[in-house]
Amino acid sequence: MPALHFPKIIFKTRRGMDDYTADDMRYGDIHEGQLRNDFQLNDISAHVDPFQLLKTDAAYRPHDLITPHNVTRTALTRTQCASLLFDEFRQLARMFSFTGPYQHVIGEMITHMQNNTGMPFYSSSLDSALREQILSDAREKCTLKRIKLVLQEVIDWDSNQCTEKIDARMVLMLADSYLPKFMRIKDSYNGLGITVHDTCATHITIDALSVSNNRYRATVTYNVQDHFGLDKYDIRSPVFRQFRLFRLWFFLQRSRLFGFRPFMTNMQATVEITGGRDENI
């Protein structure tokens, strides 16, 4: 039996990497009438009227139908208005990111969006968070346990080689596994839920595998990608639209007047796993 060569991709999600055709990657594609009527986006900011490019004082909400006589309204340029909206975006994000080592990441991602390059975003903090999530997941269907089960099964312990059955078995086992995501209760306030939450695409690769004396050692790399953008279903969801943060985010991204680009968030984590021929997993 020919020996398998590594690195070897053992799992890919159905949704592929770098899908820029997804609705949440669109920007600047919705005009004012649609935003107001189809999406009911009238109360967007607590400080400015982004449709008319006006700043008002704190006594008046921009979406009010009648403007009091004593309210000061200041005309803004598009750049000035965008700057105020992004400042408000960062302030609102704090309610979802106020503790722990990852709380700063959302500010970096909002600034990345404000820079409007559309380039992928990388963060060593998110890489660390991904690795921590993978290693701490103790559920029976977590990916590491599934990988260990398959390796124990497909290794030819007499020849110290991995058999070709690894492909079919890994696909079957990992398709039903819990992929690493940030949907735990603590992620709603540590900054990981607002920055990533669910994920769009995951690739898992065995970089190296060595077998001897009825033991194995493997290096496994996870490449995970998310979209930092909102689609039409997001903003129509009662859960999302109740928060000004998401209404403001959707407006900045999808309005024709502003159209700030969403981007891919790329994360990577490498872990080492070991196991034995008769080990209980």
Coordinates of N, CA and C in Angstrom, one line a residue, residues 10 15 17 80 128 132 142 183 217:
I10 N -7.9 17.6 4.8 CA -8.9 16.5 5.2 C -10.3 17.0 5.3
R15 N -19.2 25.8 1.6 CA -19.0 27.2 1.2 C -17.5 27.5 1.1
M17 N -13.8 29.4 0.2 CA -13.0 30.6 0.6 C -13.2 31.7 -0.5
Q80 N -16.9 64.1 6.6 CA -17.2 64.4 8.0 C -18.3 63.6 8.6
S128 N -5.1 33.5 17.9 CA -5.0 33.0 19.3 C -6.3 32.5 19.8
E132 N -7.4 28.8 20.9 CA -8.0 28.5 22.2 C -9.3 27.8 22.1
C142 N -16.6 17.6 18.7 CA -15.6 18.6 18.3 C -14.7 18.0 17.3
M183 N -19.7 31.3 19.2 CA -21.1 31.5 19.5 C -21.4 31.1 20.9
R217 N 1.8 11.1 16.2 CA 1.8 12.6 16.5 C 1.5 13.3 15.2

